[in-house]
Short mmCIF file of C-alpha atoms and ligand atoms in Angstrom, two decimals:
data_model
loop_
_atom_site.label_atom_id
_atom_site.label_comp_id
_atom_site.label_asym_id
_atom_site.label_seq_id
_atom_site.Cartn_x
_atom_site.Cartn_y
_atom_site.Cartn_z
CA MET F 20 0.22 22.11 22.31
CA THR F 21 -3.19 20.67 23.34
CA ASP F 22 -4.06 17.05 22.87
CA ASN F 23 -6.32 17.99 20.05
CA GLU F 24 -3.68 19.76 18.14
CA LYS F 25 -1.33 16.84 18.78
CA ASN F 26 -3.82 14.50 17.43
CA GLU F 27 -4.85 16.55 14.55
CA MET F 28 -5.06 14.45 11.46
CA ILE F 29 -2.86 15.18 8.58
CA VAL F 30 -2.83 12.88 5.52
CA THR F 31 -0.84 13.76 2.38
CA PRO F 32 1.33 11.54 0.23
CA TRP F 33 4.42 12.59 2.32
CA GLU F 34 3.11 13.02 5.79
CA VAL F 35 0.53 11.05 7.83
CA LYS F 36 0.01 12.31 11.32
CA GLY F 37 -2.53 12.12 14.11
CA LYS F 38 -5.39 9.72 14.54
CA VAL F 39 -6.59 8.85 11.10
CA ASN F 40 -10.44 9.19 10.64
CA TYR F 41 -11.19 7.07 7.58
CA GLU F 42 -14.80 8.24 7.41
CA ARG F 43 -13.72 11.96 7.32
CA LEU F 44 -11.16 11.03 4.69
CA ILE F 45 -13.81 9.69 2.37
CA LYS F 46 -15.76 12.89 2.72
CA GLU F 47 -12.78 15.15 2.45
CA PHE F 48 -11.23 13.44 -0.49
CA GLY F 49 -14.57 12.96 -2.15
CA THR F 50 -14.14 9.14 -2.67
CA GLN F 51 -16.72 6.39 -2.50
CA PRO F 52 -17.13 3.90 0.49
CA LEU F 53 -16.39 0.37 -0.47
CA THR F 54 -19.84 -0.94 0.33
CA GLU F 55 -20.95 -4.60 0.93
CA GLN F 56 -22.50 -4.54 -2.34
CA ILE F 57 -19.38 -3.66 -4.30
CA ARG F 58 -17.24 -5.97 -2.21
CA GLN F 59 -19.69 -8.71 -3.13
CA ARG F 60 -19.47 -7.76 -6.78
CA LEU F 61 -15.68 -8.01 -6.68
CA ALA F 62 -15.72 -11.30 -4.65
CA LYS F 63 -17.70 -12.89 -7.52
CA TYR F 64 -14.63 -12.83 -9.63
CA MET F 65 -12.08 -13.42 -6.95
CA ASN F 66 -13.29 -16.82 -5.74
CA GLY F 67 -14.83 -15.47 -2.62
CA GLU F 68 -14.09 -12.47 -0.53
CA HIS F 69 -10.25 -12.27 0.29
CA LEU F 70 -9.25 -11.53 4.02
CA GLN F 71 -8.05 -8.05 3.15
CA LEU F 72 -11.64 -7.27 1.61
CA ARG F 73 -13.64 -9.17 4.30
CA ARG F 74 -11.81 -7.35 7.02
CA GLN F 75 -12.22 -4.03 5.29
CA LEU F 76 -8.61 -3.21 4.92
CA PHE F 77 -9.79 -1.71 1.61
CA PHE F 78 -12.47 0.67 2.54
CA SER F 79 -12.93 3.26 -0.23
CA HIS F 80 -12.68 3.51 -3.85
CA ARG F 81 -13.05 5.61 -7.11
CA ASP F 82 -14.83 4.22 -10.06
CA LEU F 83 -14.38 0.52 -9.16
CA ASP F 84 -18.07 0.10 -10.16
CA THR F 85 -17.19 1.57 -13.63
CA ILE F 86 -14.25 -0.89 -13.88
CA LEU F 87 -16.56 -3.85 -13.23
CA ASP F 88 -19.24 -2.50 -15.62
CA LEU F 89 -16.63 -2.23 -18.35
CA TYR F 90 -15.16 -5.61 -17.50
CA GLU F 91 -18.66 -7.22 -17.80
CA LYS F 92 -18.84 -5.67 -21.36
CA GLY F 93 -15.71 -7.19 -22.20
CA ILE F 94 -13.22 -4.22 -21.67
CA LYS F 95 -10.41 -5.41 -19.54
CA PHE F 96 -8.31 -3.19 -17.15
CA VAL F 97 -4.75 -3.14 -16.09
CA LEU F 98 -3.46 -2.76 -12.45
CA TYR F 99 -0.97 -0.14 -11.35
CA THR F 100 0.62 0.29 -8.02
CA GLY F 101 4.04 1.40 -6.60
CA ARG F 102 6.48 1.75 -3.96
CA GLY F 103 8.71 4.46 -2.84
CA PRO F 104 12.09 2.87 -2.01
CA SER F 105 12.75 4.88 1.24
CA GLY F 106 14.20 1.69 3.12
CA PRO F 107 13.60 -1.95 3.54
CA VAL F 108 10.24 -3.34 2.97
CA HIS F 109 8.31 -4.07 6.16
CA ILE F 110 5.50 -6.64 6.73
CA GLY F 111 2.83 -3.98 6.53
CA HIS F 112 3.79 -2.96 3.01
CA LEU F 113 3.08 -6.52 1.83
CA VAL F 114 -0.61 -6.54 2.71
CA PRO F 115 -2.01 -4.42 -0.14
CA TRP F 116 0.52 -6.09 -2.48
CA ILE F 117 -0.81 -9.52 -1.56
CA PHE F 118 -4.31 -8.20 -2.38
CA THR F 119 -2.94 -6.74 -5.76
CA LYS F 120 -1.67 -10.30 -6.48
CA HIS F 121 -5.15 -11.73 -5.92
CA LEU F 122 -6.50 -9.15 -8.31
CA GLN F 123 -3.84 -10.05 -10.90
CA ASP F 124 -4.70 -13.71 -10.60
CA ALA F 125 -8.55 -13.31 -10.59
CA PHE F 126 -8.68 -11.01 -13.47
CA ASN F 127 -5.64 -12.40 -15.38
CA THR F 128 -4.33 -8.89 -15.87
CA ARG F 129 -1.27 -7.02 -16.28
CA LEU F 130 0.30 -5.11 -13.45
CA TYR F 131 2.42 -1.99 -13.77
CA PHE F 132 4.55 -1.49 -10.66
CA GLN F 133 6.27 1.93 -10.26
CA MET F 134 9.51 2.15 -8.09
CA THR F 135 9.82 5.78 -7.37
CA ASP F 136 13.44 6.26 -6.63
CA ASP F 137 13.25 9.75 -8.15
CA GLU F 138 10.50 10.76 -5.61
CA LYS F 139 12.21 9.42 -2.45
CA PHE F 140 15.35 11.20 -3.78
CA VAL F 141 13.83 14.63 -4.34
CA ILE F 142 11.71 14.76 -1.25
CA ASP F 143 14.42 14.02 1.26
CA ASP F 144 17.42 16.33 1.54
CA ASP F 145 19.48 13.55 3.25
CA ARG F 146 18.96 10.94 0.56
CA ASN F 147 21.45 10.22 -2.21
CA LEU F 148 20.57 9.03 -5.60
CA PRO F 149 22.74 5.84 -5.99
CA ASP F 150 21.47 4.55 -2.58
CA THR F 151 18.00 5.21 -3.37
CA ILE F 152 18.26 3.50 -6.87
CA ARG F 153 19.85 0.49 -5.10
CA LEU F 154 17.14 0.21 -2.61
CA GLY F 155 14.58 0.13 -5.49
CA HIS F 156 16.00 -2.91 -6.81
CA GLU F 157 16.25 -4.51 -3.40
CA ASN F 158 12.64 -3.74 -2.63
CA ALA F 159 11.64 -5.31 -5.92
CA LEU F 160 12.81 -8.65 -4.47
CA ASP F 161 10.08 -8.49 -2.04
CA ILE F 162 7.49 -7.77 -4.56
CA ILE F 163 8.65 -10.81 -6.78
CA ALA F 164 8.70 -12.92 -3.68
CA LEU F 165 4.91 -12.65 -3.31
CA GLY F 166 4.42 -14.66 -6.59
CA PHE F 167 3.48 -12.17 -9.18
CA LYS F 168 3.31 -13.60 -12.60
CA PRO F 169 6.54 -12.51 -14.58
CA GLU F 170 4.81 -12.33 -17.95
CA ASN F 171 2.04 -10.13 -16.36
CA THR F 172 4.27 -7.88 -14.11
CA TYR F 173 6.12 -4.93 -15.38
CA ILE F 174 8.26 -3.07 -12.69
CA ILE F 175 9.19 0.49 -13.78
CA TYR F 176 12.30 1.87 -12.09
CA ASP F 177 11.80 5.56 -12.59
CA VAL F 178 15.28 6.81 -13.02
CA GLN F 179 16.28 3.94 -15.35
CA ASP F 180 13.00 3.84 -17.21
CA ILE F 181 12.41 7.54 -17.54
CA ASP F 182 12.44 7.41 -21.41
CA LEU F 183 9.14 5.27 -21.11
CA LEU F 184 7.42 7.83 -18.91
CA TYR F 185 8.73 11.17 -20.01
CA ASP F 186 6.53 11.96 -22.98
CA ILE F 187 3.43 10.96 -20.99
CA ALA F 188 4.46 12.93 -18.04
CA LEU F 189 4.94 16.05 -20.19
CA GLU F 190 1.46 15.62 -21.68
CA VAL F 191 0.16 15.52 -18.12
CA ALA F 192 2.31 18.35 -16.66
CA LYS F 193 1.40 20.78 -19.30
CA ARG F 194 -2.29 20.56 -18.39
CA ILE F 195 -1.82 20.96 -14.64
CA THR F 196 -1.12 24.59 -13.34
CA TYR F 197 1.07 25.24 -10.59
CA SER F 198 -1.85 26.75 -8.58
CA THR F 199 -3.70 23.33 -8.74
CA ALA F 200 -0.53 21.44 -7.73
CA ARG F 201 0.09 23.95 -4.76
CA SER F 202 -3.26 23.51 -3.43
CA THR F 203 -3.46 19.76 -4.01
CA PHE F 204 -0.01 18.95 -2.44
CA GLY F 205 0.68 22.02 -0.24
CA PHE F 206 3.82 23.00 -2.08
CA GLN F 207 5.73 25.92 -0.74
CA ASP F 208 8.18 28.50 -2.08
CA SER F 209 10.91 26.32 -0.61
CA THR F 210 9.84 23.20 -2.41
CA ASN F 211 12.33 22.11 -4.92
CA LEU F 212 11.51 21.75 -8.63
CA GLY F 213 11.97 17.89 -8.80
CA TRP F 214 9.20 17.46 -6.26
CA ILE F 215 6.89 19.88 -7.97
CA PHE F 216 7.36 18.04 -11.30
CA TYR F 217 7.14 14.60 -9.70
CA PRO F 218 3.25 14.21 -9.59
CA ALA F 219 3.35 14.20 -13.42
CA ILE F 220 5.75 11.10 -13.25
CA GLN F 221 3.55 9.31 -10.95
CA ALA F 222 0.60 9.90 -13.17
CA ALA F 223 2.40 8.38 -16.28
CA PRO F 224 1.98 4.70 -15.65
CA CYS F 225 -1.81 5.21 -15.52
CA PHE F 226 -1.63 5.65 -19.18
CA ILE F 227 1.57 3.64 -20.23
CA HIS F 228 -0.44 0.64 -21.37
CA LYS F 229 -1.83 2.29 -24.50
CA LYS F 230 1.56 3.37 -25.53
CA LEU F 231 3.05 -0.15 -25.13
CA THR F 232 0.24 -2.18 -26.60
CA GLY F 233 -1.98 0.18 -28.53
CA GLU F 234 -5.00 -0.93 -26.41
CA ASN F 235 -6.81 1.86 -24.69
CA VAL F 236 -8.11 0.31 -21.36
CA PRO F 237 -8.60 1.73 -17.84
CA CYS F 238 -6.37 1.06 -14.87
CA LEU F 239 -7.24 0.10 -11.38
CA ILE F 240 -4.83 1.31 -8.64
CA PRO F 241 -4.80 -0.47 -5.31
CA ALA F 242 -3.03 2.06 -3.00
CA ALA F 243 -3.07 3.50 0.54
CA ILE F 244 -5.60 6.44 0.70
CA ASP F 245 -2.60 9.06 0.95
CA GLN F 246 -1.82 8.58 -2.60
CA ASP F 247 -5.32 9.91 -3.58
CA PRO F 248 -4.16 13.44 -4.28
CA PHE F 249 -2.08 12.16 -7.33
CA TRP F 250 -4.96 10.36 -8.75
CA ARG F 251 -7.31 13.57 -8.21
CA ILE F 252 -5.17 15.64 -10.56
CA THR F 253 -4.63 12.69 -13.03
CA ARG F 254 -8.39 12.02 -13.21
CA ASP F 255 -9.01 15.71 -14.05
CA ILE F 256 -6.98 15.62 -17.12
CA ALA F 257 -7.23 11.91 -18.33
CA GLN F 258 -10.09 12.41 -20.67
CA LYS F 259 -8.49 15.50 -22.39
CA LEU F 260 -5.60 13.15 -23.21
CA GLY F 261 -7.96 10.55 -24.69
CA TYR F 262 -7.70 8.03 -21.66
CA TYR F 263 -10.09 6.51 -19.10
CA LYS F 264 -9.89 8.12 -15.71
CA PRO F 265 -7.78 6.01 -13.45
CA ALA F 266 -9.78 4.00 -10.90
CA GLN F 267 -8.82 3.26 -7.39
CA ILE F 268 -9.38 0.86 -4.50
CA HIS F 269 -7.92 2.43 -1.16
CA ASN F 270 -6.42 0.68 1.82
CA ARG F 271 -6.02 1.77 5.40
CA PHE F 272 -2.57 2.31 6.79
CA LEU F 273 -1.03 -0.70 8.39
CA PRO F 274 -0.04 -0.15 12.05
CA GLY F 275 3.41 -0.46 13.28
CA LEU F 276 4.36 -1.87 16.65
CA GLY F 277 4.80 1.48 18.40
CA VAL F 278 2.47 3.18 20.65
CA GLY F 279 -0.87 3.87 18.85
CA GLY F 280 0.19 1.70 16.07
CA LYS F 281 2.87 4.19 15.11
CA MET F 282 5.71 3.05 12.76
CA ASN F 283 8.68 5.41 12.54
CA ALA F 284 11.53 5.09 10.10
CA HIS F 285 13.79 6.37 12.78
CA GLU F 286 12.74 3.86 15.24
CA PRO F 287 13.45 0.54 13.48
CA GLU F 288 12.04 -1.53 16.28
CA THR F 289 8.54 -0.30 15.39
CA ALA F 290 8.34 -2.23 12.18
CA ILE F 291 9.13 -5.75 11.15
CA PHE F 292 11.28 -5.85 8.05
CA THR F 293 11.09 -8.77 5.62
CA THR F 294 14.78 -9.40 6.16
CA ASP F 295 14.77 -9.50 9.90
CA PRO F 296 16.36 -12.49 11.44
CA SER F 297 13.94 -14.58 13.80
CA GLU F 298 15.58 -13.49 16.99
CA LEU F 299 15.03 -9.87 16.19
CA VAL F 300 11.37 -10.43 15.17
CA LYS F 301 10.82 -12.00 18.59
CA GLN F 302 12.36 -8.95 20.35
CA LYS F 303 10.43 -6.47 18.34
CA ILE F 304 7.06 -8.32 18.96
CA TRP F 305 7.95 -8.71 22.57
CA LYS F 306 8.31 -4.86 22.93
CA ALA F 307 5.11 -4.05 20.82
CA PHE F 308 2.48 -1.84 22.08
CA THR F 309 -0.63 -3.72 23.17
CA GLY F 310 -4.02 -3.00 24.66
CA GLY F 311 -2.89 -4.84 27.90
CA LYS F 312 -3.00 -3.65 31.54
CA GLY F 313 -0.17 -2.64 33.92
CA THR F 314 -0.14 -5.92 35.75
CA VAL F 315 -1.22 -9.61 35.04
CA ALA F 316 -3.65 -9.44 38.02
CA GLU F 317 -5.31 -6.36 36.78
CA GLN F 318 -5.62 -7.74 33.25
CA LYS F 319 -7.04 -11.07 34.46
CA LYS F 320 -9.68 -9.08 36.33
CA GLU F 321 -10.45 -6.41 33.85
CA GLY F 322 -9.42 -7.69 30.51
CA ALA F 323 -7.64 -5.92 27.82
CA ASP F 324 -8.37 -3.84 24.78
CA PRO F 325 -7.70 -5.58 21.24
CA GLU F 326 -8.92 -2.41 19.43
CA ILE F 327 -5.79 -0.50 20.21
CA CYS F 328 -3.37 -3.53 20.12
CA THR F 329 -0.88 -3.70 17.39
CA ILE F 330 -0.59 -7.44 17.85
CA PHE F 331 -4.17 -7.97 17.38
CA GLN F 332 -3.94 -5.87 14.15
CA TYR F 333 -1.24 -8.07 12.64
CA PHE F 334 -3.46 -11.11 13.35
CA THR F 335 -6.32 -9.35 11.63
CA TYR F 336 -4.70 -8.23 8.50
CA LEU F 337 -2.32 -11.07 7.88
CA PHE F 338 -1.74 -13.83 10.42
CA GLU F 339 -5.24 -15.22 11.44
CA PRO F 340 -7.23 -16.02 8.31
CA ASP F 341 -9.93 -17.93 10.30
CA ASP F 342 -12.77 -15.47 11.19
CA LYS F 343 -13.96 -17.56 14.07
CA LYS F 344 -10.48 -17.98 15.72
CA LEU F 345 -9.91 -14.18 15.35
CA SER F 346 -13.16 -13.30 17.11
CA ASP F 347 -12.38 -15.93 19.87
CA ARG F 348 -9.08 -14.16 20.41
CA ASN F 349 -10.82 -10.85 20.69
CA THR F 350 -13.36 -12.25 23.26
CA ARG F 351 -10.62 -14.00 25.35
CA CYS F 352 -8.60 -10.84 25.43
CA ARG F 353 -11.50 -8.73 26.52
CA ALA F 354 -12.19 -11.21 29.28
CA GLY F 355 -8.61 -11.38 30.50
CA GLN F 356 -8.31 -14.91 29.72
CA THR F 357 -5.65 -14.52 27.20
CA LEU F 358 -2.74 -12.39 28.21
CA CYS F 359 -0.41 -10.26 26.10
CA GLY F 360 2.63 -12.62 26.39
CA ASP F 361 0.27 -15.46 24.87
CA CYS F 362 -0.52 -13.45 21.93
CA LYS F 363 3.10 -12.25 21.27
CA ARG F 364 4.38 -15.76 21.41
CA GLU F 365 1.91 -16.99 18.82
CA LEU F 366 2.35 -14.03 16.62
CA THR F 367 6.09 -14.50 16.73
CA GLU F 368 5.85 -18.01 15.63
CA ARG F 369 3.46 -17.24 12.78
CA VAL F 370 5.64 -14.20 11.56
CA ASN F 371 8.77 -16.23 11.68
CA LYS F 372 7.32 -19.07 9.77
CA PHE F 373 5.95 -16.69 7.15
CA LEU F 374 9.32 -14.90 7.00
CA ALA F 375 11.32 -18.08 6.52
CA GLU F 376 9.34 -18.78 3.47
CA HIS F 377 9.47 -15.14 2.10
CA GLN F 378 13.16 -14.88 2.61
CA LYS F 379 13.65 -18.01 0.72
CA LYS F 380 11.65 -16.81 -2.15
CA ARG F 381 13.36 -13.47 -1.88
CA GLU F 382 16.62 -15.01 -2.51
CA LYS F 383 15.34 -16.83 -5.48
CA ALA F 384 13.97 -13.59 -6.70
CA LYS F 385 17.55 -12.33 -7.49
CA ASP F 386 17.78 -14.74 -10.42
CA VAL F 387 14.69 -13.54 -12.14
CA LEU F 388 14.74 -9.72 -11.31
CA GLU F 389 15.22 -8.98 -14.98
CA LYS F 390 12.14 -10.98 -16.02
CA PHE F 391 10.02 -8.56 -14.11
CA HIS F 392 11.52 -5.38 -15.47
CA ILE F 393 9.18 -3.44 -17.75
CA LYS F 394 9.33 -5.09 -21.17
CA ARG F 395 9.82 -2.58 -24.07
N1 LIG Y 416 4.30 7.55 -4.09
C1 LIG Y 416 4.25 6.15 -3.59
C2 LIG Y 416 5.24 6.03 -2.39
O1 LIG Y 416 5.77 6.82 -1.86
C3 LIG Y 416 4.90 5.24 -4.71
C4 LIG Y 416 3.92 5.00 -5.81
C5 LIG Y 416 4.00 5.39 -7.23
C6 LIG Y 416 2.59 4.35 -5.75
N2 LIG Y 416 3.01 5.04 -7.90
C7 LIG Y 416 2.05 4.39 -7.26
C8 LIG Y 416 1.94 3.85 -4.76
C9 LIG Y 416 0.84 3.88 -7.37
C10 LIG Y 416 0.58 3.28 -5.15
C11 LIG Y 416 0.16 3.35 -6.39
O2 LIG Y 416 5.08 4.87 -1.75
#
């Protein structure tokens, strides 16, 4: 394999490989860049630009301008996002959810949160259904711990709540041909039937609000860009079914701690899970991939590269809210004044402080899990 082939970018809902070129994704997927102008428009309602907007974690959208136009005319929207419970939640997962919570607070709007135990079961030969269902409920604790409002948060567990989704999924499925699904998702002859039908299930929450309340309002989906194919096919049929097209705001992938920011489910040391004890967090951060040099002497002389450093990314997206301090850290790193050990120690402290709080809230969430379950 040549280096080029190894680095070839593949981005589908079930596989992300190679170096991700976000500009190219905007072109290939046909989405809109999240321009300064639209960020400012959003910030007006959000009490300033939130860190995740300012640092351009969110970089692309579909119809966010339409959502804001309608909002200004008095038509509200609902939020929709989700999680495939394939394992424990790691810190990277929290970042777009934290932003979703800002949106819920700013617009005082309802959130539908889909827990796709069905999806994770059908796409993986090695996964059994009871475990996947259980993981869904465990992952929900992390969502609740972030402080979403119970009266405005409706978690849908696909297997348990299928009765609420099924009629909508049927309406959707009937209008999408196999040929469209195959070319959108790359299905093969060997793809199982559950997987092939699944996109109709992920489309259903886009439209569920009307069924539950009688109100026909658009939904806005904060999600990583790999989920876009689902919304593409959903947007094509929305109007035929009498709904608004679902709008999106897309985030970048959050880096793991492995080489090149990789995070691998088979290498648990490349991600920090929300339930990790502090000593383990320390070890993981200590082993993380940085932009540092082979020796201290070399690094002091030549400086290091924060662009490729996973530790610097964690500061950027979550753990250094102060722009000035972040840019100072960047400068000192490049100049060889701050060494990787310094950054790792500081990050460990911040992550462990955050996790201690999060873990407390996660425990408390066990008592209120049912309050967040979709209300019928
Ligand atoms: N397919 C997503 C995953 O594997 C889960 C999901 C369902 C989702 N509905 C969503 C993610 C809406 C974002 C927005 O993680």
